[in-house]
mmCIF file of C-alpha atoms and ligand atoms in Angstrom:
data_model
loop_
_atom_site.group_PDB
_atom_site.id
_atom_site.type_symbol
_atom_site.label_atom_id
_atom_site.label_comp_id
_atom_site.label_asym_id
_atom_site.label_seq_id
_atom_site.Cartn_x
_atom_site.Cartn_y
_atom_site.Cartn_z
ATOM 1 C CA MET Q 1 210.369 -9.451 -69.721
ATOM 2 C CA PHE Q 2 207.506 -11.879 -70.110
ATOM 3 C CA LYS Q 3 205.281 -12.750 -67.205
ATOM 4 C CA VAL Q 4 203.198 -15.882 -66.808
ATOM 5 C CA ASN Q 5 199.475 -15.990 -66.123
ATOM 6 C CA ASP Q 6 199.952 -16.293 -62.396
ATOM 7 C CA ASN Q 7 196.432 -17.586 -61.898
ATOM 8 C CA TYR Q 8 197.986 -20.921 -62.926
ATOM 9 C CA LEU Q 9 200.288 -20.706 -59.918
ATOM 10 C CA LYS Q 10 197.276 -20.642 -57.607
ATOM 11 C CA LEU Q 11 196.220 -24.144 -58.687
ATOM 12 C CA PRO Q 12 196.889 -26.487 -55.781
ATOM 13 C CA GLY Q 13 198.880 -29.700 -56.155
ATOM 14 C CA SER Q 14 198.850 -31.913 -59.177
ATOM 15 C CA TYR Q 15 195.790 -33.103 -60.989
ATOM 16 C CA LEU Q 16 193.992 -35.874 -59.099
ATOM 17 C CA PHE Q 17 194.616 -38.570 -61.687
ATOM 18 C CA SER Q 18 198.337 -37.777 -61.926
ATOM 19 C CA THR Q 19 198.648 -38.404 -58.196
ATOM 20 C CA ILE Q 20 196.764 -41.681 -58.501
ATOM 21 C CA GLY Q 21 198.865 -42.702 -61.512
ATOM 22 C CA LYS Q 22 202.063 -42.023 -59.611
ATOM 23 C CA LYS Q 23 200.958 -44.063 -56.582
ATOM 24 C CA VAL Q 24 199.942 -46.976 -58.809
ATOM 25 C CA ARG Q 25 203.227 -46.900 -60.781
ATOM 26 C CA GLU Q 26 205.224 -46.905 -57.557
ATOM 27 C CA TYR Q 27 203.188 -49.803 -56.167
ATOM 28 C CA LYS Q 28 203.608 -51.825 -59.363
ATOM 29 C CA ALA Q 29 207.366 -51.132 -59.450
ATOM 30 C CA ALA Q 30 207.688 -52.370 -55.860
ATOM 31 C CA ASN Q 31 205.362 -55.364 -56.457
ATOM 32 C CA PRO Q 32 205.990 -56.550 -60.032
ATOM 33 C CA ASP Q 33 204.277 -59.912 -59.394
ATOM 34 C CA ARG Q 34 200.873 -58.358 -58.539
ATOM 35 C CA SER Q 35 198.178 -57.634 -61.104
ATOM 36 C CA VAL Q 36 196.391 -54.377 -60.378
ATOM 37 C CA ILE Q 37 192.790 -53.833 -61.521
ATOM 38 C CA SER Q 38 191.726 -50.259 -62.186
ATOM 39 C CA LEU Q 39 188.202 -49.154 -61.423
ATOM 40 C CA GLY Q 40 189.576 -45.641 -61.155
ATOM 41 C CA ILE Q 41 189.706 -43.348 -64.166
ATOM 42 C CA GLY Q 42 186.423 -42.799 -66.016
ATOM 43 C CA ASP Q 43 187.604 -44.236 -69.317
ATOM 44 C CA VAL Q 44 185.690 -46.799 -71.345
ATOM 45 C CA THR Q 45 187.165 -50.164 -72.334
ATOM 46 C CA GLN Q 46 184.775 -51.619 -74.942
ATOM 47 C CA PRO Q 47 185.853 -51.178 -78.598
ATOM 48 C CA LEU Q 48 183.947 -48.867 -80.946
ATOM 49 C CA ALA Q 49 180.690 -50.467 -82.118
ATOM 50 C CA PRO Q 50 180.632 -52.051 -85.632
ATOM 51 C CA ALA Q 51 178.282 -49.369 -87.048
ATOM 52 C CA ILE Q 52 180.773 -46.690 -85.996
ATOM 53 C CA ILE Q 53 183.770 -48.568 -87.368
ATOM 54 C CA GLU Q 54 181.951 -48.968 -90.680
ATOM 55 C CA ALA Q 55 181.226 -45.212 -90.842
ATOM 56 C CA LEU Q 56 184.856 -44.439 -90.025
ATOM 57 C CA HIS Q 57 186.150 -46.729 -92.802
ATOM 58 C CA GLY Q 58 183.707 -45.199 -95.286
ATOM 59 C CA ALA Q 59 184.785 -41.661 -94.372
ATOM 60 C CA VAL Q 60 188.472 -42.561 -94.637
ATOM 61 C CA ASP Q 61 187.876 -43.850 -98.185
ATOM 62 C CA GLU Q 62 186.068 -40.601 -99.047
ATOM 63 C CA MET Q 63 189.144 -38.660 -97.986
ATOM 64 C CA ALA Q 64 191.195 -40.668 -100.522
ATOM 65 C CA ALA Q 65 189.415 -39.276 -103.611
ATOM 66 C CA ALA Q 66 189.416 -35.648 -104.788
ATOM 67 C CA GLU Q 67 185.645 -35.765 -105.489
ATOM 68 C CA THR Q 68 184.746 -36.748 -101.930
ATOM 69 C CA PHE Q 69 187.657 -35.240 -100.008
ATOM 70 C CA HIS Q 70 186.806 -32.886 -97.096
ATOM 71 C CA GLY Q 71 188.968 -30.052 -95.821
ATOM 72 C CA TYR Q 72 188.010 -27.655 -93.049
ATOM 73 C CA ALA Q 73 184.641 -28.473 -91.541
ATOM 74 C CA PRO Q 74 181.957 -25.777 -91.176
ATOM 75 C CA ASP Q 75 182.347 -23.745 -87.949
ATOM 76 C CA LEU Q 76 179.359 -25.220 -86.155
ATOM 77 C CA GLY Q 77 179.919 -28.756 -87.443
ATOM 78 C CA TYR Q 78 178.524 -30.651 -90.446
ATOM 79 C CA GLU Q 79 174.816 -30.301 -90.976
ATOM 80 C CA PHE Q 80 174.306 -34.070 -91.250
ATOM 81 C CA LEU Q 81 175.514 -34.435 -87.667
ATOM 82 C CA ARG Q 82 173.769 -31.366 -86.237
ATOM 83 C CA ASN Q 83 170.499 -32.502 -87.835
ATOM 84 C CA ALA Q 84 170.894 -35.988 -86.357
ATOM 85 C CA ILE Q 85 171.550 -34.481 -82.923
ATOM 86 C CA ALA Q 86 168.646 -32.015 -83.156
ATOM 87 C CA LYS Q 87 166.258 -34.808 -84.124
ATOM 88 C CA ASN Q 88 167.382 -37.640 -81.860
ATOM 89 C CA ASP Q 89 168.570 -35.846 -78.737
ATOM 90 C CA TYR Q 90 166.015 -33.016 -78.773
ATOM 91 C CA ALA Q 91 162.990 -33.145 -81.112
ATOM 92 C CA ASP Q 92 162.282 -36.813 -80.290
ATOM 93 C CA ARG Q 93 162.239 -35.860 -76.589
ATOM 94 C CA GLY Q 94 159.933 -32.928 -77.135
ATOM 95 C CA CYS Q 95 162.724 -30.366 -76.694
ATOM 96 C CA GLU Q 96 162.800 -27.314 -78.914
ATOM 97 C CA ILE Q 97 166.416 -27.060 -80.090
ATOM 98 C CA ALA Q 98 167.308 -26.104 -83.660
ATOM 99 C CA ALA Q 99 170.294 -27.558 -85.520
ATOM 100 C CA ASP Q 100 171.935 -24.109 -85.662
ATOM 101 C CA GLU Q 101 171.900 -23.901 -81.862
ATOM 102 C CA ILE Q 102 174.253 -26.900 -81.726
ATOM 103 C CA PHE Q 103 178.033 -26.419 -81.850
ATOM 104 C CA VAL Q 104 179.955 -29.610 -82.642
ATOM 105 C CA SER Q 105 183.318 -29.919 -80.890
ATOM 106 C CA ASP Q 106 186.025 -32.401 -79.992
ATOM 107 C CA GLY Q 107 184.553 -33.148 -76.569
ATOM 108 C CA ALA Q 108 182.839 -31.897 -73.452
ATOM 109 C CA LYS Q 109 185.991 -31.461 -71.392
ATOM 110 C CA CYS Q 110 187.250 -28.701 -73.714
ATOM 111 C CA ASP Q 111 183.800 -27.148 -73.967
ATOM 112 C CA SER Q 112 183.198 -27.215 -70.208
ATOM 113 C CA GLY Q 113 186.611 -25.617 -69.714
ATOM 114 C CA ASN Q 114 186.315 -23.055 -72.509
ATOM 115 C CA ILE Q 115 182.736 -21.898 -72.015
ATOM 116 C CA GLN Q 116 183.676 -19.644 -69.061
ATOM 117 C CA GLU Q 117 185.597 -17.412 -71.509
ATOM 118 C CA ILE Q 118 182.426 -15.761 -72.791
ATOM 119 C CA PHE Q 119 181.498 -14.540 -69.295
ATOM 120 C CA SER Q 120 182.815 -11.588 -67.305
ATOM 121 C CA VAL Q 121 185.653 -12.313 -64.930
ATOM 122 C CA ASP Q 122 183.461 -10.722 -62.223
ATOM 123 C CA ASN Q 123 180.874 -13.467 -62.432
ATOM 124 C CA LYS Q 124 180.553 -15.773 -59.474
ATOM 125 C CA ILE Q 125 180.345 -19.496 -60.093
ATOM 126 C CA ALA Q 126 178.496 -22.112 -58.053
ATOM 127 C CA VAL Q 127 179.525 -25.753 -58.181
ATOM 128 C CA CYS Q 128 178.421 -28.960 -56.584
ATOM 129 C CA ASP Q 129 180.796 -30.351 -53.989
ATOM 130 C CA PRO Q 130 182.155 -32.930 -54.883
ATOM 131 C CA VAL Q 131 182.559 -31.932 -58.529
ATOM 132 C CA TYR Q 132 184.263 -32.753 -61.847
ATOM 133 C CA PRO Q 133 187.495 -30.729 -61.332
ATOM 134 C CA VAL Q 134 187.489 -29.032 -64.775
ATOM 135 C CA TYR Q 135 184.751 -26.511 -63.914
ATOM 136 C CA VAL Q 136 186.613 -24.992 -60.970
ATOM 137 C CA ASP Q 137 190.177 -25.267 -62.285
ATOM 138 C CA THR Q 138 189.389 -23.487 -65.566
ATOM 139 C CA ASN Q 139 187.782 -20.645 -63.609
ATOM 140 C CA VAL Q 140 190.911 -20.492 -61.450
ATOM 141 C CA MET Q 141 193.010 -20.100 -64.610
ATOM 142 C CA ALA Q 142 190.732 -17.246 -65.681
ATOM 143 C CA GLY Q 143 191.131 -15.472 -62.327
ATOM 144 C CA ARG Q 144 187.515 -15.836 -61.266
ATOM 145 C CA THR Q 145 187.832 -17.769 -58.005
ATOM 146 C CA GLY Q 146 189.660 -15.583 -55.457
ATOM 147 C CA THR Q 147 192.131 -17.173 -53.070
ATOM 148 C CA TYR Q 148 192.611 -20.810 -52.138
ATOM 149 C CA ASP Q 149 192.330 -22.009 -48.582
ATOM 150 C CA ALA Q 150 194.459 -25.149 -48.368
ATOM 151 C CA LYS Q 151 192.914 -26.120 -45.036
ATOM 152 C CA THR Q 152 189.349 -26.288 -46.304
ATOM 153 C CA GLY Q 153 190.268 -27.008 -49.928
ATOM 154 C CA THR Q 154 187.982 -24.206 -51.125
ATOM 155 C CA TRP Q 155 188.231 -20.936 -53.082
ATOM 156 C CA SER Q 156 187.065 -17.674 -51.510
ATOM 157 C CA ASP Q 157 184.964 -16.595 -54.516
ATOM 158 C CA VAL Q 158 183.344 -19.932 -55.380
ATOM 159 C CA ILE Q 159 179.945 -20.934 -54.063
ATOM 160 C CA TYR Q 160 180.011 -24.586 -53.026
ATOM 161 C CA MET Q 161 176.831 -26.636 -52.929
ATOM 162 C CA PRO Q 162 177.498 -29.722 -50.805
ATOM 163 C CA CYS Q 163 176.073 -32.977 -52.166
ATOM 164 C CA THR Q 164 176.088 -35.447 -49.330
ATOM 165 C CA ALA Q 165 174.116 -38.430 -48.056
ATOM 166 C CA GLU Q 166 171.929 -35.951 -46.084
ATOM 167 C CA ASN Q 167 170.518 -34.342 -49.243
ATOM 168 C CA GLY Q 168 170.638 -37.479 -51.382
ATOM 169 C CA PHE Q 169 173.662 -36.090 -53.260
ATOM 170 C CA ALA Q 170 171.466 -33.403 -54.831
ATOM 171 C CA PRO Q 171 172.492 -29.749 -54.432
ATOM 172 C CA GLU Q 172 170.241 -27.267 -52.631
ATOM 173 C CA LEU Q 173 169.715 -23.709 -53.838
ATOM 174 C CA PRO Q 174 172.686 -21.665 -52.575
ATOM 175 C CA LYS Q 175 172.225 -18.905 -49.985
ATOM 176 C CA GLU Q 176 174.435 -16.531 -51.954
ATOM 177 C CA THR Q 177 173.238 -15.763 -55.490
ATOM 178 C CA PRO Q 178 175.562 -17.096 -58.220
ATOM 179 C CA ASP Q 179 175.902 -15.855 -61.813
ATOM 180 C CA ILE Q 180 176.987 -19.157 -63.326
ATOM 181 C CA ILE Q 181 175.768 -22.512 -62.005
ATOM 182 C CA TYR Q 182 177.467 -25.734 -63.049
ATOM 183 C CA LEU Q 183 175.273 -28.824 -62.830
ATOM 184 C CA CYS Q 184 176.106 -32.344 -64.015
ATOM 185 C CA PHE Q 185 173.438 -35.065 -63.976
ATOM 186 C CA PRO Q 186 173.711 -38.027 -63.931
ATOM 187 C CA ASN Q 187 176.615 -36.975 -61.779
ATOM 188 C CA ASN Q 188 180.302 -37.632 -61.910
ATOM 189 C CA PRO Q 189 181.584 -38.496 -59.312
ATOM 190 C CA THR Q 190 178.616 -39.456 -57.107
ATOM 191 C CA GLY Q 191 176.564 -41.341 -59.729
ATOM 192 C CA SER Q 192 173.471 -39.603 -58.358
ATOM 193 C CA THR Q 193 170.835 -37.860 -60.399
ATOM 194 C CA ILE Q 194 167.857 -35.530 -59.938
ATOM 195 C CA THR Q 195 164.254 -35.695 -61.059
ATOM 196 C CA LYS Q 196 162.664 -33.502 -63.684
ATOM 197 C CA ASP Q 197 160.871 -31.522 -60.935
ATOM 198 C CA GLN Q 198 164.153 -30.907 -59.147
ATOM 199 C CA LEU Q 199 165.803 -29.702 -62.356
ATOM 200 C CA GLN Q 200 162.772 -27.502 -63.083
ATOM 201 C CA MET Q 201 163.369 -25.848 -59.710
ATOM 202 C CA TRP Q 202 166.922 -24.950 -60.835
ATOM 203 C CA VAL Q 203 165.686 -23.587 -64.162
ATOM 204 C CA ASP Q 204 163.072 -21.450 -62.403
ATOM 205 C CA TYR Q 205 165.683 -20.222 -59.930
ATOM 206 C CA ALA Q 206 168.197 -19.335 -62.682
ATOM 207 C CA ASN Q 207 165.559 -17.416 -64.623
ATOM 208 C CA LYS Q 208 164.510 -15.603 -61.449
ATOM 209 C CA VAL Q 209 167.982 -14.476 -60.371
ATOM 210 C CA GLY Q 210 169.393 -14.005 -63.886
ATOM 211 C CA ALA Q 211 171.934 -16.809 -63.659
ATOM 212 C CA VAL Q 212 173.049 -19.171 -66.411
ATOM 213 C CA ILE Q 213 173.155 -22.943 -65.878
ATOM 214 C CA ILE Q 214 175.927 -24.891 -67.558
ATOM 215 C CA TYR Q 215 174.404 -28.353 -67.701
ATOM 216 C CA ASP Q 216 176.816 -31.230 -68.307
ATOM 217 C CA ALA Q 217 174.823 -34.197 -69.617
ATOM 218 C CA ALA Q 218 177.809 -36.427 -70.457
ATOM 219 C CA TYR Q 219 176.151 -39.440 -68.780
ATOM 220 C CA GLU Q 220 172.668 -39.018 -70.209
ATOM 221 C CA ALA Q 221 172.825 -42.404 -71.976
ATOM 222 C CA TYR Q 222 173.063 -44.171 -68.607
ATOM 223 C CA ILE Q 223 169.680 -42.997 -67.347
ATOM 224 C CA SER Q 224 167.544 -46.055 -66.617
ATOM 225 C CA GLU Q 225 164.794 -44.612 -64.417
ATOM 226 C CA GLU Q 226 161.643 -42.782 -65.463
ATOM 227 C CA ASN Q 227 161.272 -39.152 -64.459
ATOM 228 C CA VAL Q 228 165.001 -38.429 -64.786
ATOM 229 C CA PRO Q 229 165.479 -35.693 -67.412
ATOM 230 C CA HIS Q 230 167.659 -36.560 -70.423
ATOM 231 C CA SER Q 231 168.146 -32.899 -71.273
ATOM 232 C CA ILE Q 232 167.712 -29.645 -69.353
ATOM 233 C CA TYR Q 233 165.570 -28.444 -72.271
ATOM 234 C CA GLU Q 234 162.837 -30.794 -71.062
ATOM 235 C CA CYS Q 235 162.255 -28.098 -68.427
ATOM 236 C CA VAL Q 236 160.046 -25.096 -69.134
ATOM 237 C CA GLY Q 237 162.091 -21.909 -69.486
ATOM 238 C CA ALA Q 238 165.472 -23.603 -70.005
ATOM 239 C CA ARG Q 239 165.941 -21.846 -73.356
ATOM 240 C CA THR Q 240 166.494 -18.548 -71.555
ATOM 241 C CA CYS Q 241 168.934 -19.782 -68.903
ATOM 242 C CA ALA Q 242 170.729 -22.990 -69.892
ATOM 243 C CA ILE Q 243 173.693 -24.168 -71.919
ATOM 244 C CA GLU Q 244 173.935 -27.945 -72.355
ATOM 245 C CA LEU Q 245 177.123 -29.921 -72.899
ATOM 246 C CA LYS Q 246 177.138 -33.389 -74.421
ATOM 247 C CA SER Q 247 179.865 -35.869 -75.199
ATOM 248 C CA PHE Q 248 180.158 -38.981 -77.371
ATOM 249 C CA SER Q 249 182.763 -40.369 -74.965
ATOM 250 C CA LYS Q 250 180.658 -42.279 -72.468
ATOM 251 C CA ASN Q 251 177.662 -43.319 -74.599
ATOM 252 C CA ALA Q 252 179.669 -44.372 -77.657
ATOM 253 C CA GLY Q 253 183.246 -44.951 -76.507
ATOM 254 C CA PHE Q 254 184.696 -41.844 -78.209
ATOM 255 C CA THR Q 255 187.169 -41.022 -75.403
ATOM 256 C CA GLY Q 256 190.031 -41.541 -77.875
ATOM 257 C CA THR Q 257 188.095 -40.613 -81.027
ATOM 258 C CA ARG Q 258 186.927 -37.205 -79.654
ATOM 259 C CA LEU Q 259 183.517 -35.716 -80.317
ATOM 260 C CA GLY Q 260 181.038 -33.622 -78.348
ATOM 261 C CA TYR Q 261 178.733 -30.667 -78.679
ATOM 262 C CA THR Q 262 177.424 -27.610 -76.878
ATOM 263 C CA VAL Q 263 173.883 -26.271 -77.169
ATOM 264 C CA ILE Q 264 173.279 -22.528 -76.761
ATOM 265 C CA PRO Q 265 169.669 -21.498 -77.479
ATOM 266 C CA LYS Q 266 169.298 -18.161 -79.225
ATOM 267 C CA ASP Q 267 166.922 -17.022 -76.439
ATOM 268 C CA LEU Q 268 169.767 -17.060 -73.918
ATOM 269 C CA LYS Q 269 170.815 -13.433 -73.547
ATOM 270 C CA SER Q 270 172.577 -10.966 -71.305
ATOM 271 C CA GLY Q 271 170.720 -7.732 -72.021
ATOM 272 C CA ASP Q 272 170.423 -7.918 -75.803
ATOM 273 C CA VAL Q 273 173.634 -9.908 -76.313
ATOM 274 C CA MET Q 274 173.063 -13.514 -77.361
ATOM 275 C CA LEU Q 275 175.491 -15.964 -75.763
ATOM 276 C CA HIS Q 276 175.056 -17.910 -79.014
ATOM 277 C CA SER Q 277 176.805 -15.076 -80.924
ATOM 278 C CA LEU Q 278 179.703 -14.943 -78.489
ATOM 279 C CA TRP Q 279 180.276 -18.692 -78.588
ATOM 280 C CA ALA Q 280 179.984 -18.665 -82.387
ATOM 281 C CA ARG Q 281 182.633 -15.942 -82.485
ATOM 282 C CA ARG Q 282 184.894 -17.884 -80.168
ATOM 283 C CA HIS Q 283 184.382 -21.151 -82.026
ATOM 284 C CA GLY Q 284 185.131 -19.470 -85.352
ATOM 285 C CA THR Q 285 188.242 -17.780 -84.029
ATOM 286 C CA LYS Q 286 189.847 -20.468 -81.888
ATOM 287 C CA TYR Q 287 188.568 -23.765 -83.227
ATOM 288 C CA ASN Q 288 188.700 -25.358 -86.655
ATOM 289 C CA GLY Q 289 186.228 -28.154 -86.224
ATOM 290 C CA ALA Q 290 186.071 -31.838 -85.346
ATOM 291 C CA PRO Q 291 187.424 -34.078 -88.141
ATOM 292 C CA TYR Q 292 185.005 -35.014 -90.935
ATOM 293 C CA ILE Q 293 185.828 -38.676 -90.339
ATOM 294 C CA VAL Q 294 184.873 -38.397 -86.669
ATOM 295 C CA GLN Q 295 181.686 -36.447 -87.407
ATOM 296 C CA LYS Q 296 180.660 -39.257 -89.813
ATOM 297 C CA ALA Q 297 181.311 -41.691 -86.970
ATOM 298 C CA GLY Q 298 179.145 -39.484 -84.760
ATOM 299 C CA GLU Q 299 176.314 -39.640 -87.288
ATOM 300 C CA ALA Q 300 176.434 -43.446 -87.077
ATOM 301 C CA VAL Q 301 175.716 -43.184 -83.340
ATOM 302 C CA TYR Q 302 172.177 -42.159 -84.351
ATOM 303 C CA SER Q 303 171.633 -44.859 -86.999
ATOM 304 C CA PRO Q 304 169.278 -47.724 -86.052
ATOM 305 C CA GLU Q 305 172.182 -50.230 -85.886
ATOM 306 C CA GLY Q 306 174.342 -47.743 -84.010
ATOM 307 C CA LYS Q 307 171.635 -47.113 -81.424
ATOM 308 C CA LYS Q 308 171.098 -50.835 -80.916
ATOM 309 C CA GLN Q 309 174.787 -51.619 -80.559
ATOM 310 C CA LEU Q 310 175.383 -48.712 -78.164
ATOM 311 C CA ALA Q 311 172.424 -49.662 -75.986
ATOM 312 C CA GLY Q 312 174.196 -53.008 -75.657
ATOM 313 C CA GLN Q 313 177.442 -51.318 -74.668
ATOM 314 C CA VAL Q 314 175.800 -49.106 -72.061
ATOM 315 C CA GLY Q 315 173.967 -52.206 -70.807
ATOM 316 C CA TYR Q 316 177.280 -54.031 -70.470
ATOM 317 C CA TYR Q 317 178.720 -51.265 -68.266
ATOM 318 C CA MET Q 318 175.513 -50.977 -66.262
ATOM 319 C CA ASN Q 319 175.639 -54.701 -65.574
ATOM 320 C CA ASN Q 320 179.099 -54.053 -64.105
ATOM 321 C CA ALA Q 321 177.611 -51.210 -62.060
ATOM 322 C CA LYS Q 322 174.940 -53.547 -60.713
ATOM 323 C CA THR Q 323 177.578 -56.166 -59.911
ATOM 324 C CA ILE Q 324 179.623 -53.621 -57.925
ATOM 325 C CA LEU Q 325 176.574 -52.118 -56.222
ATOM 326 C CA THR Q 326 175.054 -55.408 -55.059
ATOM 327 C CA GLY Q 327 178.456 -56.919 -54.196
ATOM 328 C CA LEU Q 328 179.462 -54.005 -51.984
ATOM 329 C CA LYS Q 329 176.047 -53.914 -50.328
ATOM 330 C CA GLU Q 330 176.390 -57.600 -49.434
ATOM 331 C CA MET Q 331 179.756 -56.806 -47.861
ATOM 332 C CA GLY Q 332 178.099 -54.122 -45.713
ATOM 333 C CA TYR Q 333 179.351 -51.023 -47.504
ATOM 334 C CA THR Q 334 177.126 -47.946 -47.747
ATOM 335 C CA VAL Q 335 176.816 -47.331 -51.475
ATOM 336 C CA SER Q 336 174.896 -45.113 -53.879
ATOM 337 C CA GLY Q 337 174.878 -44.273 -57.581
ATOM 338 C CA GLY Q 338 175.265 -47.041 -60.168
ATOM 339 C CA VAL Q 339 171.613 -46.968 -61.328
ATOM 340 C CA ASN Q 340 171.561 -44.017 -63.759
ATOM 341 C CA ALA Q 341 175.329 -43.622 -64.004
ATOM 342 C CA PRO Q 342 178.418 -45.810 -64.408
ATOM 343 C CA TYR Q 343 179.787 -44.621 -61.047
ATOM 344 C CA ILE Q 344 179.412 -46.157 -57.616
ATOM 345 C CA TRP Q 345 179.967 -43.831 -54.676
ATOM 346 C CA LEU Q 346 180.758 -45.573 -51.426
ATOM 347 C CA LYS Q 347 181.280 -44.447 -47.869
ATOM 348 C CA THR Q 348 184.750 -45.426 -46.703
ATOM 349 C CA PRO Q 349 184.559 -47.993 -43.893
ATOM 350 C CA ALA Q 350 185.649 -47.432 -40.284
ATOM 351 C CA GLY Q 351 185.965 -43.659 -40.641
ATOM 352 C CA MET Q 352 188.956 -43.922 -42.984
ATOM 353 C CA THR Q 353 189.820 -40.884 -45.081
ATOM 354 C CA SER Q 354 189.402 -41.236 -48.828
ATOM 355 C CA TRP Q 355 193.169 -41.523 -49.394
ATOM 356 C CA GLU Q 356 193.578 -44.020 -46.510
ATOM 357 C CA PHE Q 357 190.978 -46.229 -48.163
ATOM 358 C CA PHE Q 358 192.743 -45.755 -51.525
ATOM 359 C CA ASP Q 359 195.956 -47.151 -50.020
ATOM 360 C CA VAL Q 360 194.172 -50.076 -48.327
ATOM 361 C CA LEU Q 361 192.384 -50.988 -51.543
ATOM 362 C CA LEU Q 362 195.580 -50.738 -53.600
ATOM 363 C CA GLU Q 363 197.764 -52.660 -51.171
ATOM 364 C CA LYS Q 364 195.349 -55.305 -49.843
ATOM 365 C CA ALA Q 365 193.111 -55.862 -52.884
ATOM 366 C CA ASN Q 366 195.308 -54.500 -55.708
ATOM 367 C CA VAL Q 367 192.283 -52.520 -56.859
ATOM 368 C CA VAL Q 368 192.485 -48.851 -57.867
ATOM 369 C CA GLY Q 369 189.611 -46.448 -57.276
ATOM 370 C CA THR Q 370 189.337 -42.698 -56.905
ATOM 371 C CA PRO Q 371 189.398 -40.907 -53.534
ATOM 372 C CA GLY Q 372 186.255 -38.817 -53.097
ATOM 373 C CA SER Q 373 188.207 -35.983 -51.478
ATOM 374 C CA GLY Q 374 189.918 -35.393 -54.835
ATOM 375 C CA PHE Q 375 186.587 -34.045 -56.121
ATOM 376 C CA GLY Q 376 186.050 -31.527 -53.311
ATOM 377 C CA PRO Q 377 185.889 -31.255 -49.513
ATOM 378 C CA SER Q 378 182.436 -32.872 -49.251
ATOM 379 C CA GLY Q 379 183.876 -35.920 -51.030
ATOM 380 C CA GLU Q 380 186.065 -36.684 -48.017
ATOM 381 C CA GLY Q 381 185.147 -40.047 -46.535
ATOM 382 C CA TYR Q 382 183.824 -41.249 -49.889
ATOM 383 C CA PHE Q 383 185.297 -43.268 -52.731
ATOM 384 C CA ARG Q 384 184.405 -43.681 -56.411
ATOM 385 C CA LEU Q 385 184.484 -46.925 -58.379
ATOM 386 C CA THR Q 386 183.673 -47.029 -62.081
ATOM 387 C CA ALA Q 387 181.747 -49.593 -64.084
ATOM 388 C CA PHE Q 388 183.931 -49.052 -67.171
ATOM 389 C CA GLY Q 389 186.095 -52.155 -66.666
ATOM 390 C CA THR Q 390 185.502 -55.504 -68.304
ATOM 391 C CA TYR Q 391 182.927 -57.741 -66.629
ATOM 392 C CA GLU Q 392 185.652 -60.257 -65.735
ATOM 393 C CA SER Q 393 187.924 -57.689 -64.069
ATOM 394 C CA THR Q 394 184.955 -56.157 -62.244
ATOM 395 C CA VAL Q 395 183.990 -59.538 -60.781
ATOM 396 C CA GLU Q 396 187.618 -60.255 -59.880
ATOM 397 C CA ALA Q 397 187.981 -56.823 -58.215
ATOM 398 C CA LEU Q 398 184.935 -57.524 -56.061
ATOM 399 C CA GLU Q 399 186.274 -60.921 -55.026
ATOM 400 C CA ARG Q 400 189.470 -59.223 -53.909
ATOM 401 C CA ILE Q 401 187.622 -56.481 -51.996
ATOM 402 C CA ARG Q 402 185.569 -59.186 -50.264
ATOM 403 C CA LYS Q 403 188.794 -60.684 -48.873
ATOM 404 C CA ILE Q 404 190.129 -57.433 -47.330
HETATM 405 C C1 PLP W 1 183.869 -37.808 -69.154
HETATM 406 C C2 PLP W 1 183.222 -36.523 -68.854
HETATM 407 C C3 PLP W 1 183.038 -35.581 -69.856
HETATM 408 C C4 PLP W 1 183.393 -35.894 -71.279
HETATM 409 O O1 PLP W 1 184.594 -35.406 -71.682
HETATM 410 P P1 PLP W 1 185.055 -35.575 -73.190
HETATM 411 O O2 PLP W 1 186.041 -34.459 -73.325
HETATM 412 O O3 PLP W 1 183.883 -35.404 -74.094
HETATM 413 O O4 PLP W 1 185.697 -36.922 -73.321
HETATM 414 C C5 PLP W 1 182.420 -34.383 -69.538
HETATM 415 N N1 PLP W 1 181.974 -34.144 -68.296
HETATM 416 C C6 PLP W 1 182.108 -35.036 -67.319
HETATM 417 C C7 PLP W 1 181.553 -34.740 -65.987
HETATM 418 C C8 PLP W 1 182.754 -36.243 -67.568
HETATM 419 O O5 PLP W 1 182.900 -37.124 -66.589
#
């Protein structure tokens, strides 16, 4: 008789956004006359930029003729895209990453979930708290996290690194030594980031203790301040300890188009085994490549027109972030983030829990946000708003919050 992977049964409750979706649907059903504004889920709203649309149309036409038709893509991704990435995201920033160290994929969520497969089940992971839920949940599915304590909302075999107002939402080196360290900067959900010196400290630490850093740079395009690293490979020694994940979702609006990549330097080894070889083996076995059409669209992200148009799009969202940040400050809220990331992290007022504030915001302002506690125990008492709405709905949402 078949048995299920019972690690799945250890996963607590439903996924955060399903719970939010259900609450919002129920509210709308009970109040059909109200218009609800969502500043909740981290999904973009601006259409694909003209340079990307043009590349997509061109690639579709190529697929219509036998001479220019494309079937299966190469395992690592098309060279035209990997070369564009290597040049623009790495060489131009002084980072030493070769095109054949880049693995093109259909997004950073899959990669961040799948990457744990190439590590021993005995490895211990360390995560920031609060954290993007994918890192922990995929390790639960693999049986790497021990037992769940519903009271504290933590796993026995996971090292949590609290990111709170006290440490400026930047993790401190853990007391217990981890094998795998997940870092995401600029951060989802807190919108915080760390300086190059701070990231260098993590790289030095990982090299010292023999840990690997899985660095999620999905929000790199939102960095506006100097001295914030755009890639972990800006740090000395990162080639021997760091994997970097990137996505086209937040910088170029590819959430529905799907494109991302993972960088594994060939110097990153366990003994004499290159992680690059293992990931190449996995990629070749389980993945058949991002569509040619989408990789052509990805190439357009790096064209001069593409870059200009996307800077405008990021600027549009960051203007929303500024609107939310300054608006909430005026109202007396304690807020952070929103400067190098499209997320605003606010302290819930009057000692409300995250979910209590969610209900107040939904019912009194008809605005949807994300409860901080959904991202980990240290997120309790916090709340996330995103800058991914339209400018008009963002302004309207703030007007409504002002009237609570
Ligand atoms: C949105 C997001 C991603 C990107 O996911 P895709 O699968 O590329 O759309 C990755 N990491 C974090 C932390 C994110 O918020």
